[in-house]
Every structure is written in structure tokens, then in C-alpha cells.
């Protein structure tokens, strides 16, 4: 069982958007370039984040992506569900009712105990993800990004966003 | 993100083996019949459970599958990892190091904060699964199986295991 590859890209993209100065939309092209990602596939992840109300697009020559909400108001769970969907990981097909000893559905008054146990573990996972905000992720990132990279990143964004303005 | 379909089959099979009287191996054919499952695909799940040391086979005319350990000593996590593997669900490809602002690997002293946050949630999921034993599952099942089904199941096993003896 694996998350889609796009999830890593989506969370990093949101974390990068959270770092941008207010009123600085980030064009998709620069987002893809920054992480060295294939732009068409990144576009699909951004579309999912947009559909989930996590990012939004600003049109125009200085357009691009911005966060739709404050980083404090975006959780890791929301990003995960935007990309991988909200469905449970364990699907119960009620095989306990199948076969020669199964009885009518009305006799099974609760969901299967196996499914309930699996879903309880999923709930613990969801709870942890819901307790982690993009702001938390941002603070971890700020503390951990090598100063050499921070300096390069600021210079790169200034050069590239500036370049965009004069194009 | 979904568990493989075989996981439901594997856990139910273990729960059924846990219900059998001591010294009563269950042939694969009957396990498949009981849950109305395709035997060749169930065989693959049983093979994985066997490789993980959760079930074992008894050879001979009265042969079949038995649990390799007591239900108290088998956890839901062990069954999940036997079927879906022990790998993490979130794979970090270190995209923070890619692109025009990445710096040499030695500057990144810890795993990425995004990966750590995802793995923390996975740890909460694992902890919950590890705290649930097959004996717990068995107790839930005993409490919930409709009495009508229990009666049919006992009769079915007596008829079929007895039939096996006289074949």
C-alpha cells in the first residue's frame, strides 16, 4: 500500500507556496522547475489541490498559484485526501455473509469486527494527520533547510519572478 | 490508497482457523468454500501468511492449515504486513534536494520534515494495529456472528471434515 507519488509533490508545493511573500503567486512553471518535476504531472496535483480548496490561481501576467487559506488552516490530512481521495484503505466486502453458512443480511447488526478494527487504526492515522498543519510543516522546513539553500532560493526566486515581470 | 483485496480474505481465514478445535487442520478447499473465494487466489494469501510464520500446513489425508501461534500472539499488524508488506506508505524521494536551489546531500542532516510528519501518522496506525490481536478479532467475531450462522457453520464443518476423513 503506497501513497501516489504526486502526494510528495503536492505537499512540497504547498509548503513552498506557504513560504512566498503575500501577494506573490507562483507560476506552475517555476514550481515544477524548483523541484525538477514534470510540469504536466505536477499540473494534475495542483488541479486536485485547487478542487479541494487548498490552492487557487491568480490570472494575469503576474499570475500563478497561491494558498487559498492560511497555512494554519490547512492540515496534512486535507492535502492527503485532496490527492489520494477520502476513501477508507480497508474495503469490507462482507465475506462473512458469503458461502454455505451465510445467513440473511438483517442478522448482521453491526459492521464486521475485522473491518471495524482496521478502520480504528485508520482513524488513529487520520487523527495524527489532522493535527499537523501546513504551518507545522513550514516551521519544520524553515528549521531544516540548509542556509546555503535558503540563500540560493531567495536569489533564484528574485531573478525568476523579476524576469517574469519584465517579459 | 487501498489495501489489497486479499487482506480481507487473509484476516478472515486466520479468524476462522482460530475458531477451529485444536488439532483440526482446515484444508484450503474448505477455507475457500466457506467464504466463497477463488481458491488459487486465496492460496497466494495463505502462502504469504505461511511465509510470515502466521499459519502452517499439516500434511496428510487430514491435512490443511492451522495457526502457527496462539491467537493472542498474532497481531493485526503482522497479518497486514504479511499480505501488504512492511514498507512505509509514504515514500520520500528527497525532492527538496532537486532543482536549481538544491545543495549537496551532506547539508541535509535529517530526513525531510514532510516525510517525518507522514511517517509519524503511519506510526500511530501501526501502533493501533499492533495492539489488536487475533484473539481480540476472534472475540468480536464470536459476539457478532448471528447464532443462526454459528449453528450452520458447526453443522457444515462437521459434515465436511467428517466427509474428508472417510474419503
Coordinates of C-alpha atoms in Angstrom, one line a residue, chain A residues 1-3 5 7-9 11-12 15 33-37 76 80 84 87-103 107-108 110-114 116-118 120-122 124-125 128-129 132 137 140 144-146 148-149 152-153 156, chain B residues 1-3 5 7-9 11-12 15 33-37 76 80 84 87-103 107-108 110-114 116-118 120-122 124-125 128-129 132 137 140 144-146 148-149 152-153 156:
Chain A
X1 CA 0.0 0.0 0.0
X2 CA 1.5 3.2 -1.2
X3 CA 0.5 6.9 -1.5
X5 CA 3.9 9.8 -6.0
X7 CA 1.4 13.4 -2.8
X8 CA 5.1 14.2 -2.1
X9 CA 5.0 16.8 -4.8
X11 CA 2.8 18.8 0.0
X12 CA 6.1 20.3 -1.0
X15 CA 5.0 24.2 1.7
X33 CA 11.4 23.9 -12.1
X34 CA 12.1 24.5 -8.4
X35 CA 11.6 20.8 -7.6
X36 CA 12.7 19.5 -11.0
X37 CA 9.3 17.9 -11.7
X76 CA -1.8 17.4 6.3
X80 CA -3.5 13.8 1.6
X84 CA -5.3 10.3 -2.7
X87 CA -11.9 6.7 0.9
X88 CA -11.0 4.1 3.6
X89 CA -8.0 2.0 2.9
X90 CA -9.6 -1.2 4.1
X91 CA -12.6 -2.2 2.0
X92 CA -15.0 -4.7 3.6
X93 CA -16.9 -6.8 1.1
X94 CA -18.7 -8.7 3.9
X95 CA -17.3 -12.1 3.0
X96 CA -18.6 -13.3 6.4
X97 CA -22.1 -13.4 4.8
X98 CA -20.9 -15.4 1.8
X99 CA -20.6 -19.2 1.4
X100 CA -22.7 -22.1 2.7
X101 CA -23.1 -20.8 6.2
X102 CA -24.1 -17.2 5.5
X103 CA -27.5 -16.0 6.7
X107 CA -28.9 -10.8 11.1
X108 CA -25.7 -8.9 10.9
X110 CA -23.0 -4.2 13.0
X111 CA -20.2 -3.8 10.5
X112 CA -17.8 -6.7 10.7
X113 CA -15.4 -6.6 13.6
X114 CA -12.4 -7.1 11.3
X116 CA -14.0 -2.0 12.5
X117 CA -10.6 -2.9 13.9
X118 CA -8.9 -1.9 10.6
X120 CA -10.0 2.1 14.1
X121 CA -6.3 2.1 13.1
X122 CA -7.1 4.3 10.1
X124 CA -5.6 7.0 14.5
X125 CA -3.7 7.7 11.3
X128 CA -2.5 12.4 13.6
X129 CA -2.6 13.9 10.0
X132 CA -0.5 18.6 11.7
X137 CA 5.3 21.6 8.1
X140 CA 10.0 22.1 10.3
X144 CA 15.9 22.3 8.5
X145 CA 16.6 23.9 5.1
X146 CA 20.4 24.4 4.8
X148 CA 23.1 27.6 1.6
X149 CA 19.8 26.5 0.0
X152 CA 20.1 30.2 -3.3
X153 CA 16.3 30.0 -3.3
X156 CA 16.5 32.3 -7.7
Chain B
X1 CA -4.5 4.2 -1.3
X2 CA -6.1 0.8 -0.7
X3 CA -5.1 -2.5 0.9
X5 CA -8.3 -7.3 -1.6
X7 CA -6.1 -8.8 3.1
X8 CA -9.7 -9.2 4.0
X9 CA -9.5 -12.8 2.9
X11 CA -7.7 -11.9 8.2
X12 CA -11.0 -13.8 7.9
X15 CA -10.0 -15.7 12.4
X33 CA -15.6 -22.7 0.0
X34 CA -16.6 -21.3 3.4
X35 CA -16.0 -17.7 2.2
X36 CA -16.9 -18.4 -1.4
X37 CA -13.5 -17.3 -2.6
X76 CA -3.4 -7.4 13.1
X80 CA -1.3 -6.7 7.4
X84 CA 0.8 -5.9 2.0
X87 CA 7.1 -0.9 3.6
X88 CA 6.2 2.7 4.5
X89 CA 3.2 4.1 2.6
X90 CA 4.8 7.5 2.1
X91 CA 8.0 7.3 0.0
X92 CA 10.3 10.3 0.3
X93 CA 12.3 10.9 -2.9
X94 CA 14.0 13.9 -1.4
X95 CA 12.7 16.4 -4.0
X96 CA 13.8 19.2 -1.6
X97 CA 17.4 18.5 -2.8
X98 CA 16.5 18.7 -6.5
X99 CA 16.2 21.7 -8.8
X100 CA 18.3 24.9 -9.1
X101 CA 18.5 25.6 -5.4
X102 CA 19.4 22.2 -4.1
X103 CA 22.7 21.9 -2.3
X107 CA 23.9 19.7 4.2
X108 CA 20.6 17.9 4.9
X110 CA 17.7 14.9 9.0
X111 CA 15.0 13.2 6.9
X112 CA 12.7 15.8 5.4
X113 CA 10.1 17.2 7.8
X114 CA 7.3 16.3 5.4
X116 CA 8.7 12.6 9.1
X117 CA 5.2 14.0 9.6
X118 CA 3.7 11.4 7.3
X120 CA 4.5 9.8 12.4
X121 CA 0.9 9.3 11.3
X122 CA 1.8 5.8 9.9
X124 CA 0.1 5.8 15.0
X125 CA -1.7 3.5 12.6
X128 CA -3.1 0.6 16.8
X129 CA -2.8 -2.5 14.6
X132 CA -5.1 -5.6 18.3
X137 CA -10.7 -10.2 16.5
X140 CA -15.5 -9.6 18.3
X144 CA -21.3 -10.7 16.5
X145 CA -21.8 -13.8 14.4
X146 CA -25.6 -14.4 14.2
X148 CA -28.1 -18.9 13.0
X149 CA -24.8 -18.8 11.2
X152 CA -25.0 -23.7 10.3
X153 CA -21.2 -23.4 10.4
X156 CA -21.2 -27.6 7.8

